[in-house]
XYZ file of C-alpha atoms in Angstrom:
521
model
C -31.889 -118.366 104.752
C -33.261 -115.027 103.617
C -37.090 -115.890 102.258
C -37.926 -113.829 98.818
C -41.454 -112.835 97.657
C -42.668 -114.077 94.755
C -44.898 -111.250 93.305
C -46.372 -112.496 90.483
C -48.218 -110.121 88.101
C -49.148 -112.207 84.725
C -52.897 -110.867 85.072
C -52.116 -107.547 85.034
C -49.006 -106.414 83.420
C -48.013 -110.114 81.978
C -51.846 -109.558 79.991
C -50.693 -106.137 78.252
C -48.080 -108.048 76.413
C -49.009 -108.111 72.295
C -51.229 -111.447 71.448
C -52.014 -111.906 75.054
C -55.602 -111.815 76.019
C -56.889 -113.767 79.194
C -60.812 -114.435 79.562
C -61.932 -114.044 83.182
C -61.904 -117.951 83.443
C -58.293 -117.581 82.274
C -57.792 -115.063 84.787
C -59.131 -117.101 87.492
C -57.882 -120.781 85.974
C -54.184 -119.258 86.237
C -54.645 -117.861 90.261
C -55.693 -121.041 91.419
C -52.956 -122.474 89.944
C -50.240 -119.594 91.085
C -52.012 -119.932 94.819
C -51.320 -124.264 94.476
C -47.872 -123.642 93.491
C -47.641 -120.989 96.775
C -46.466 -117.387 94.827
C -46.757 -115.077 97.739
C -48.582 -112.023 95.920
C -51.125 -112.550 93.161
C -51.763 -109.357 91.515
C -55.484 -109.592 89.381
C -55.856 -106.589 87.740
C -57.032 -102.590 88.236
C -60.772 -103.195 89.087
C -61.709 -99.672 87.632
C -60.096 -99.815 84.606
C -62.518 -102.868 83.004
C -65.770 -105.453 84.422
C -63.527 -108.198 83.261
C -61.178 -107.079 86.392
C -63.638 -106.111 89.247
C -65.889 -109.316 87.770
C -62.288 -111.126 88.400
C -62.273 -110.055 92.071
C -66.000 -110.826 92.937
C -65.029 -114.365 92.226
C -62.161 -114.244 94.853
C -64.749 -112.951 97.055
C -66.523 -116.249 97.102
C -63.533 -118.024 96.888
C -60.461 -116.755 98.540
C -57.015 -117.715 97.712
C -56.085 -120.652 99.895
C -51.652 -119.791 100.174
C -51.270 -116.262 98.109
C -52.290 -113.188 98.867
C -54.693 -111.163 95.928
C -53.512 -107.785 94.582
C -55.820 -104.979 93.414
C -54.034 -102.399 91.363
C -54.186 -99.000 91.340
C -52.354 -95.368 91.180
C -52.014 -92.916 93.906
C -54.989 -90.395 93.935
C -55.841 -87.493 91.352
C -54.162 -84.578 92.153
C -56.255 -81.679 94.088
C -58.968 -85.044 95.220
C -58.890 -86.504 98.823
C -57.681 -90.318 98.725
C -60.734 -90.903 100.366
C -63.119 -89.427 97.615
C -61.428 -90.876 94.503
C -62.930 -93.293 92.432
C -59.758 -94.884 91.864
C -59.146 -96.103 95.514
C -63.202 -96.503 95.920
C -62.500 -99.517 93.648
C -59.263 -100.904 95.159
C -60.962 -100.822 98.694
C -64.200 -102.380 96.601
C -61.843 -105.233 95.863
C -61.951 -106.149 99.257
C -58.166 -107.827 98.702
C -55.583 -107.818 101.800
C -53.428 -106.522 99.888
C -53.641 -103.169 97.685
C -50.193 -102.222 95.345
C -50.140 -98.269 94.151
C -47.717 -97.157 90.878
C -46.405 -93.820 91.900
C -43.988 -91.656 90.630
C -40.495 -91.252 91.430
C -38.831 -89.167 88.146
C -38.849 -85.345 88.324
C -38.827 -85.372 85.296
C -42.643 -87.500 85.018
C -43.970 -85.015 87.989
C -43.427 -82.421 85.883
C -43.617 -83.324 82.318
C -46.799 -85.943 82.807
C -48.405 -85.403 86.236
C -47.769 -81.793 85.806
C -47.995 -81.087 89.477
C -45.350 -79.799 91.482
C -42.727 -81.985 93.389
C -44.810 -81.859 96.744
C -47.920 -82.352 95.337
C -46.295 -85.870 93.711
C -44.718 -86.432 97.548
C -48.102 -85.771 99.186
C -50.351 -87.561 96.681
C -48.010 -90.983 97.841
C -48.251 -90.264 101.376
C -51.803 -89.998 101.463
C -52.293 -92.416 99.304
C -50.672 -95.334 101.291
C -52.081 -93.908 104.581
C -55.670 -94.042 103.368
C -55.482 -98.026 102.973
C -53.538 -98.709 105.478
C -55.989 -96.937 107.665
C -58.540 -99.152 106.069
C -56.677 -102.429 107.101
C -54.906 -103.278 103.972
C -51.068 -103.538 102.959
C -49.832 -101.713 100.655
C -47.333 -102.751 98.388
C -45.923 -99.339 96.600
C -44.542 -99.559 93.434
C -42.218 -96.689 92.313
C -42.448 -96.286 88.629
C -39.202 -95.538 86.589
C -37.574 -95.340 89.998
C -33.703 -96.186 88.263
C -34.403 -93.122 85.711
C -35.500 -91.229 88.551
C -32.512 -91.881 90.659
C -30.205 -91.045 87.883
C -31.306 -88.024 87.434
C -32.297 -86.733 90.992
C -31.732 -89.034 93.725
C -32.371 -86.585 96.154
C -36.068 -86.037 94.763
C -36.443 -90.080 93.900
C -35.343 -90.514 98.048
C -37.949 -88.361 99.537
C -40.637 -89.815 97.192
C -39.954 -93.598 99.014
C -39.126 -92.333 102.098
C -42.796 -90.554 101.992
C -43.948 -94.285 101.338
C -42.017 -95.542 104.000
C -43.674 -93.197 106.254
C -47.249 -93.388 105.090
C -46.860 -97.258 106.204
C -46.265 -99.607 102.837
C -45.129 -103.130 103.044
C -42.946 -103.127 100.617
C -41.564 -100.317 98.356
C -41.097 -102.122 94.873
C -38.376 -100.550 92.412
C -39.116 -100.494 88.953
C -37.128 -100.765 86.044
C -39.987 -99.591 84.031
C -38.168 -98.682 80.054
C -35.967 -101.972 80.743
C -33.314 -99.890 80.029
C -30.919 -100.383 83.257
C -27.811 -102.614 83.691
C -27.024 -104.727 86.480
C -24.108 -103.006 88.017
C -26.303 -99.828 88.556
C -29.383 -101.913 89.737
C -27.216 -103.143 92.405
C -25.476 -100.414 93.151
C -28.947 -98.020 93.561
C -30.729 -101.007 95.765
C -27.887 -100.382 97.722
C -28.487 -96.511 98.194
C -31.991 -97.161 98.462
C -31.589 -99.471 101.006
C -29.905 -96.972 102.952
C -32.470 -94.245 102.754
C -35.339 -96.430 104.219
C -35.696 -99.273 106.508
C -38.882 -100.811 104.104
C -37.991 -103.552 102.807
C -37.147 -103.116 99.216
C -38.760 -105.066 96.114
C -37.673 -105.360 92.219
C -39.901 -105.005 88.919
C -38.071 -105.100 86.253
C -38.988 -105.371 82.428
C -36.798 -106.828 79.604
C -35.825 -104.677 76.844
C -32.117 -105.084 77.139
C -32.640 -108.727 77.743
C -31.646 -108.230 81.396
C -34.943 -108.400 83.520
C -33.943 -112.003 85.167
C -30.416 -110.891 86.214
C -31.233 -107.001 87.093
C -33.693 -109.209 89.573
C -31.084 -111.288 90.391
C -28.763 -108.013 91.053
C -31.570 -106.537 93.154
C -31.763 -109.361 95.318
C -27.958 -109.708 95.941
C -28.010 -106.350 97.158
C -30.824 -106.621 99.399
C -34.340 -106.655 97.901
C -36.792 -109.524 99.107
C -39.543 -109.199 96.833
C -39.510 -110.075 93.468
C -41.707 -109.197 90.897
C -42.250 -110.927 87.279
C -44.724 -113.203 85.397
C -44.857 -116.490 84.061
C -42.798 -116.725 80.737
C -41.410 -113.277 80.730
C -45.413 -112.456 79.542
C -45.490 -108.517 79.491
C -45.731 -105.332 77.167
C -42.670 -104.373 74.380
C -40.228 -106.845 75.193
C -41.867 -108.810 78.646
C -41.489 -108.803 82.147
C -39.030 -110.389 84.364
C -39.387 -114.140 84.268
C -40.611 -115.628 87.166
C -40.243 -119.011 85.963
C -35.989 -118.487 85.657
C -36.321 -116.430 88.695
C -37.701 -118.856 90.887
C -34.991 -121.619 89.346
C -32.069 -119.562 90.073
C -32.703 -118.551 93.679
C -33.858 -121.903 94.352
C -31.047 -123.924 92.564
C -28.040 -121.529 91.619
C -28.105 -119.745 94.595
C -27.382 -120.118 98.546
C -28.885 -118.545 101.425
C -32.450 -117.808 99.803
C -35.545 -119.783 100.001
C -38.389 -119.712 97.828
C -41.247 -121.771 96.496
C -40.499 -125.573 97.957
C -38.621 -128.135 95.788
C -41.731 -129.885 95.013
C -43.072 -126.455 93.482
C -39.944 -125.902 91.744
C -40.081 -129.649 90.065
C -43.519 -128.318 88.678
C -42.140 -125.077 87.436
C -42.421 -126.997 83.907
C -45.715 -127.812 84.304
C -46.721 -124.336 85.291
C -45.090 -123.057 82.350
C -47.212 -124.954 79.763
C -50.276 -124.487 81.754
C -50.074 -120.487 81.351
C -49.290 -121.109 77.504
C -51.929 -124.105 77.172
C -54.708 -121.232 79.074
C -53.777 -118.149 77.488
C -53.644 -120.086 74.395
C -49.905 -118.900 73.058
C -46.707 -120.207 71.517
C -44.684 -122.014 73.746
C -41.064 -120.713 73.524
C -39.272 -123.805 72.966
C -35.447 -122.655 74.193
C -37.210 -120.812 77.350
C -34.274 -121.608 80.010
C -35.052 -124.543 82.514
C -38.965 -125.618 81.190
C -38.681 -124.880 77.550
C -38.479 -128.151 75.094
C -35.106 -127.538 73.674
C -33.677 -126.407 77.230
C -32.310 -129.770 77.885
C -32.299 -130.959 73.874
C -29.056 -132.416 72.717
C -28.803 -132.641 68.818
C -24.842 -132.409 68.270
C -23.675 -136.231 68.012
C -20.563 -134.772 70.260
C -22.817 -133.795 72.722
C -25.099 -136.848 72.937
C -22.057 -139.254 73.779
C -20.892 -136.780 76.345
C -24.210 -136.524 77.939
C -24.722 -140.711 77.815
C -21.624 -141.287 79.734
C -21.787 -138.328 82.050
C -25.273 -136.008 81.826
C -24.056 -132.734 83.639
C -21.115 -132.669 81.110
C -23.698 -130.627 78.832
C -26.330 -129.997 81.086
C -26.340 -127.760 84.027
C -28.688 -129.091 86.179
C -30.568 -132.538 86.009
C -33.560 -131.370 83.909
C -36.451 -133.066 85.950
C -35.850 -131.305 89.032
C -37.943 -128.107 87.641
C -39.981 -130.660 85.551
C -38.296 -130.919 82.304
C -36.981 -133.725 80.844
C -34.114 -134.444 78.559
C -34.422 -134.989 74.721
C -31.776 -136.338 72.080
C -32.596 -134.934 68.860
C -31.746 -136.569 65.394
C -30.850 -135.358 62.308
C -28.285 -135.167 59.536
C -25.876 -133.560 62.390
C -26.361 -136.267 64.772
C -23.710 -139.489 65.159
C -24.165 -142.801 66.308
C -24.729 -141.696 69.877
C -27.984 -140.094 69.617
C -29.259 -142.436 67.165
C -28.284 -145.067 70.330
C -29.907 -142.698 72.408
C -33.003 -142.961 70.690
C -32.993 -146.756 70.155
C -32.402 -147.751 73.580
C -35.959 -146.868 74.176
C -36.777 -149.218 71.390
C -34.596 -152.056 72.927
C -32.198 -151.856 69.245
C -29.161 -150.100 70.628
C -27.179 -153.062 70.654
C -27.635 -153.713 66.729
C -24.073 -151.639 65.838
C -25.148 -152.311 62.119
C -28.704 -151.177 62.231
C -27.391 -148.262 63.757
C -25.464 -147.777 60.944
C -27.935 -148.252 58.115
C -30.422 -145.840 60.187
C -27.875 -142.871 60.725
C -27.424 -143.342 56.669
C -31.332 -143.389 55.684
C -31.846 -140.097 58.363
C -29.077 -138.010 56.292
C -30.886 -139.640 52.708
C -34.209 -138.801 54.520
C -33.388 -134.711 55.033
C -31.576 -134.766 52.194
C -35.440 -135.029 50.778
C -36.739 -132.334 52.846
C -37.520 -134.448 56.149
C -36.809 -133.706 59.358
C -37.016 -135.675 62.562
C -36.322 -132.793 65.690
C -40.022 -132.973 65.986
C -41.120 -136.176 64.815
C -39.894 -138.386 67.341
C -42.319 -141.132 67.001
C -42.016 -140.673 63.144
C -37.895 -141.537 63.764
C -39.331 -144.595 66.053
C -41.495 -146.416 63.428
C -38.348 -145.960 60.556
C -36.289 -147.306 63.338
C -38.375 -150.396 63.586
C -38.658 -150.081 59.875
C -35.321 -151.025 59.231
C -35.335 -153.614 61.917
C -37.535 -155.559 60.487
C -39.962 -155.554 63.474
C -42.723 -153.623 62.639
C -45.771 -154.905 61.559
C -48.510 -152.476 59.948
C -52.219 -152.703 61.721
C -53.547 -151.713 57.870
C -53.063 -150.995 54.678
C -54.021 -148.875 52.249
C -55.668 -149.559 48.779
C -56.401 -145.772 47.956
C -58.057 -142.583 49.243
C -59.650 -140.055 47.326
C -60.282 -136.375 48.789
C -62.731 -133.927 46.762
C -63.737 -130.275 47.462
C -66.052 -128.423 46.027
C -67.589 -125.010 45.803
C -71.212 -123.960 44.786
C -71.300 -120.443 46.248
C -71.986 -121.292 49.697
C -68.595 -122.070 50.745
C -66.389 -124.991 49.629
C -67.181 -128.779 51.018
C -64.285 -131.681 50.971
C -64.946 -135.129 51.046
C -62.564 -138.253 51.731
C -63.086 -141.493 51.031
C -60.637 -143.836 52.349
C -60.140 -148.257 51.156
C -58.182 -149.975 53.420
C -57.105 -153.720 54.446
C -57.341 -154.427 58.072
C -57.155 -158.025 59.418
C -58.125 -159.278 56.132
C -61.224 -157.353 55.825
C -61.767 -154.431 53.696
C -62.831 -151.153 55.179
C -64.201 -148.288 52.722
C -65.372 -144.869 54.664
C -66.753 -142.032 53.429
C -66.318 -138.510 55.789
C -66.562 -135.059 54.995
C -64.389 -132.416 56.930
C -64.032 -128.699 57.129
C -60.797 -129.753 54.709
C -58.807 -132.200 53.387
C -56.844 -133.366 55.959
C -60.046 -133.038 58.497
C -61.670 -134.864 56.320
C -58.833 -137.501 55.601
C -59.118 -137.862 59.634
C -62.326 -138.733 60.415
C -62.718 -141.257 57.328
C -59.961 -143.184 58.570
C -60.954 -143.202 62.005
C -64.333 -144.501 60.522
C -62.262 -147.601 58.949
C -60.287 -148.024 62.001
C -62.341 -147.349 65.122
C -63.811 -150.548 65.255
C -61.013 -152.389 65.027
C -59.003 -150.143 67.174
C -61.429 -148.700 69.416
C -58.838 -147.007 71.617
C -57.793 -144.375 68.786
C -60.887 -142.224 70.351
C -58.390 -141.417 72.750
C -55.768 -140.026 70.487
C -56.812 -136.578 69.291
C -54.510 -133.922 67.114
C -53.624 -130.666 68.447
C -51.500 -129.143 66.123
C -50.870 -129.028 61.981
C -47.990 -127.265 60.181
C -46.655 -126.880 56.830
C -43.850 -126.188 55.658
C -42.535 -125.306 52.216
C -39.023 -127.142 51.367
C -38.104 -125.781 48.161
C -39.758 -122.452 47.042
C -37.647 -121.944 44.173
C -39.871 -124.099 42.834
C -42.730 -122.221 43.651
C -46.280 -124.751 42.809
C -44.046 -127.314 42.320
C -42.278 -126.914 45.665
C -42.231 -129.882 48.088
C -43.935 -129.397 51.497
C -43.127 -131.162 54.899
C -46.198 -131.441 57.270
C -45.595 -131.843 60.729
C -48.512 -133.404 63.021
C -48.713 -133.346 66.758
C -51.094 -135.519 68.466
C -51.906 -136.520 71.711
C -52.697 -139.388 73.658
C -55.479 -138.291 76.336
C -55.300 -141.581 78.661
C -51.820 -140.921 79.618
C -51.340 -136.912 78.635
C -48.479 -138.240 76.105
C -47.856 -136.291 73.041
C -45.632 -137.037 69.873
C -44.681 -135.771 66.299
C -44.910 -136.989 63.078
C -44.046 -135.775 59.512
C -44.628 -136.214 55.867
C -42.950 -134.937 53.064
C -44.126 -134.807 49.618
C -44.774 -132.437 46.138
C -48.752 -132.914 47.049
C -49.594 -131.738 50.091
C -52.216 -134.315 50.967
C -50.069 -136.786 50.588
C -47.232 -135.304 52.793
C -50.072 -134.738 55.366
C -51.292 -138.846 54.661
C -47.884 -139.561 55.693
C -47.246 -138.054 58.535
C -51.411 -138.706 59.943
C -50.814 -142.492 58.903
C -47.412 -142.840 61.600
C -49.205 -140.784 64.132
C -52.005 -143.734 64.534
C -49.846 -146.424 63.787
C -47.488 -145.080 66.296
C -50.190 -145.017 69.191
C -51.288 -148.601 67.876
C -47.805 -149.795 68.623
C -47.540 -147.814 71.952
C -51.006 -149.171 72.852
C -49.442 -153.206 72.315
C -46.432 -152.028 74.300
C-alpha cells in the first residue's frame, strides 16, 4: 500500500475563494477538526501577510495540533536580500510550525516577465531559500508555481529549478497546476518526467478551471506523486481548488494499493463537509459528489424501484460509508415506488390504494406551484393526511399580522387565536417581520402545551415566485427548514399561496406539527 499525504490548504488558498471569509475562530474551529479527522499537512496561512494569520499561529503555539502537522506559508526570499535577513522568512520561522511550504517559480517566462531577475537569480533564490529552514530545523514543503506551464515551455529551465529544491533539502516538491488549465494525459505524463529528474518525492496542487482538479490529482498520483494537495469542497479562488473531500473518497474507495485517512475518517467525510460550510457560513452544494444531499437522491420513479430491489443498481457506492445517506425524492416525475419508498417510513406502504390517491394529489399539488424535493416532512403529514391518521395538536381560529412605519423603522405585530385541547389560546408577539413575528406568537400559544417546541428552532427561509407573469398577483412557494436540536434532525416544509404570509403560515404550521408528531413517535 503506497500511503498519500493529505495536504490540506482551506485556510489559506481555500479562504481566497469569492464569498469566503474565515474569522480566526473559524480558522482555528476548522484545524481542530482537519487534525481529528488525521489530514497530514494543515496549511494556516502567510503570517506576514495579515494579524488574523500570525494571531492564527500564536494559538497553535499554546495548543499544538495533536495528528497533523501546521503549515506557515511563504515565498522564497526577495531578490538581492539574504534568506536570513528577509522579513518574509523572519515570519515563517516566527511561526514556530514544523513544517514551512515556499511558492517558487518554475516558468521562464514568470522569472522574467514578473520576478524580473535572471534565470539564476530565480535558481539561487530557491536554493537558499529551502536551505535556510532546513538549517533552522524545519521541513520544507516547496511548491513550484505554474510548474505544467513551465514545463511546456522549457523543461530544461522548469528541471533545474526542482532539482535546486531537491538539493537545498525539501520534503516534498509540490507541482502546481496553478491557471487550472492542464489535462490529465499531460499531468501524468510530466509527473512522470519529473519523477525522473529528482529522487524528492513529488506532490500535486491543482486548481479547477477546466473542471479537472480531482482527476489531474488523481493522474498525478497514478504516476507517482504521494502528496496531495486540495481543500474541503473544492473552496479556492476563480473556479476552486482540488477537492479534498472526492479526493480522499476515490483513493480510499475506487482505488487499490493506496491508503489514506482510515475508514472511520472517510465515513465522516460527510460530516466534515457540512462542518466547513456550517463554519465558514456558505451554501452547501447540494450535488457535491459523495457528501452532497442530492449525491445519493433518487427522484426518477424508474430509478427508485431499481434502487428498492437492488441499491448499487443506481448508486455507486453504499452512501453511508463516507457519511451520506440515501434520499427518494417525490414529485410529479416520481411513480409508485418512491411514493412506497417514502411511506414505508410511515408504516403505509402496504395501502396499494392510498398509494394511489397520494401519487394523484402530489401531481394536483405541483400542478399548484408545490413542490415536495425539499419538504419531506411536508410530503409526510399529506401522507398521513390522506390516511386518515393524523390528528392536528391545534387549530386555528385566525391570525392577524400588522406592520407599521412612523419614521423610525417599520414594526410588525402578530396576533395569533387558536384551539388547543379545548382551550383557547390568543398571543400577541412582535417580530423583526411577519413571519418572525408569526413565530414567536405561536410559540407563545403553544409552548405551554408543548413545551418541547423550545427545542425546534428554524434555520433557513426561502421564497420563491411561481408565476411571474403575473407579476403582484404571482403565487409564491415558501420553503422552511427547521431543526430539531435534541437529536441534530432537520426537515422541510412548504407553503404555497397568492399572499405570502399565508404560504409562509403553511409551511411554519407543518414544520411544528411535524416535530409534534415526531416527538409522540
Amino acid at each position: 500500500m503506497t500511503k498519500i499525504e493529505l495536504y490540506d490548504t482551506t485556510l489559506r488558498d481555500g479562504a481566497q475563494g469569492e464569498g469566503v471569509n474565515f474569522s480566526l475562530d473559524d480558522k482555528v474551529l476548522i484545524a481542530r477538526r482537519l487534525d481529528e479527522m488525521g489530514f497530514d499537512f494543515i496549511e494556516g496561512g502567510f503570517p506576514l501577510s495579515n494579524p488574523k494569520d500570525a494571531e492564527f499561529f500564536e494559538r497553535l503555539k499554546k495548543e499544538p495540533l495533536k495528528n497533523s502537522k501546521a503549515c506557515a506559508f511563504g515565498m522564497t526570499r526577495r531578490r538581492g536580500v539574504k534568506a536570513a535577513d528577509d522579513p518574509g522568512m523572519k515570519a515563517l520561522l516566527g511561526s514556530e510550525t514544523p513544517v514551512v511550504t515556499i511558492v517558487g517559480k518554475t516558468s521562464d517566462f514568470h522569472v522574467a516577465e514578473v520576478l524580473r531577475v535572471s534565470e539564476q537569480e530565480n535558481i539561487d533564490m530557491i536554493a537558499e531559500t529551502i536551505a535556510y529552514f532546513v538549517s533552522q530545523g524545519r521541513e520544507v514543503v516547496y511548491d513550484c508555481e505554474h510548474f505544467f506551464d513551465g514545463w511546456k515551455s522549457n523543461p530544461a529551465y522548469a528541471a533545474k529549478t526542482i532539482q535546486a529544491a531537491a538539493q537545498a533539502g525539501a520534503l516534498r516538491i509540490v507541482m502546481c497546476d496553478t491557471n487550472g488549465g492542464t489535462l490529465p494525459e499531460e499531468i501524468a505524463r510530466f509527473t512522470k518526467e519529473a519523477a525522473a529528474a529528482v529522487d524528492t518525492p513529488l506532490g500535486i496542487h491543482t486548481h479547477n478551471d477546466c473542471e479537472l482538479a480531482v482527476a489531474n490529482s488523481l493522474a498525478a498520483v497514478d504516476a507517482g506523486a504521494v502528496h496531495v494537495q486540495g481543500t474541503i469542497n473544492g473552496l479556492g479562488e476563480r473556479c476552486g481548488n482540488a477537492d479534498l473531500i472526492s479526493i480522499a473518497a476515490n483513493l480510499a474507495l475506487k482505488k487499490e494499493g493506496y491508503e489514506v485517512l482510515s475508514p472511520k475518517k472517510i465515513a465522516r467525510l460527510s460530516e466534515l463537509s457540512g462542518y466547513v460550510y456550517e463554519i465558514g457560513n456558505l451554501l452547501r452544494r447540494i450535488n457535491q459528489p459523495f457528501v452532497g444531499p442530492s449525491a445519493f437522491a433518487h427522484k426518477g420513479g424508474m430509478h427508485v424501484h431499481a434502487v428498492n430491489r437492488v441499491a448499487h443498481s443506481y448508486e455507486h457506492i453504499p452512501p453511508e460509508t463516507v457519511g451520506n445517506e440515501r434520499r427518494i425524492l417525490v414529485s410529479e416525475l416520481s411513480g409508485r415506488s418512491n411514493i412506497i419508498a417514502t411511506a414505508t417510513k410511515l408504516g403505509l406502504a402496504e395501502d396499494a390504494d392510498l398509494m394511489n390517491r397520494v401519487l394523484e394529489e402530489i401531481v394536483n399539488r405541483e400542478n399548484r406551484g408545490y413542490q415536495y424535493e425539499a419538504a419531506e416532512a411536508s410530503f409526510a403529514l399529506l401522507v398521513r393526511k390522506l390516511a386518515g391518521t393524523f390528528v392536528p395538536h391545534f387549530t386555528l381560529e385566525k391570525y392577524h399580522v400588522t406592520s407599521e412605519n412612523q419614521g423610525a423603522g417599520a414594526t410588525t405585530e402578530a396576533t395569533v387565536k387558536l384551539h388547543v385541547h379545548d382551550e383557547v389560546e390568543h398571543r400577541v408577539a412582535e417580530g423583526d417581520g411577519p413571519i418572525n413575528a408569526l413565530d414567536a406568537a405561536l410559540r407563545k400559544a403553544l409552548k405551554a402545551h408543548y413545551p418541547k417546541l423550545a427545542q425546534m428552532s428554524l434555520v433557513d427561509y426561502k421564497v420563491r415566485v411561481i408565476n411571474s407573469e403575473a407579476a403582484t398577483a404571482a403565487s409564491v412557494r415558501v420553503v422552511i427548514e427547521s431543526r430539531d436540536e435534541s437529536d441534530g434532525e432537520t426537515w422541510g416544509t412548504v407553503g404555497v399561496d397568492e399572499n405570502v404570509i399565508q404560504a409562509s403560515w403553511e409551511a411554519l404550521v407543518d414544520s411544528i406539527e411535524y416535530k409534534l408528531c415526531k416527538d409522540e413517535g
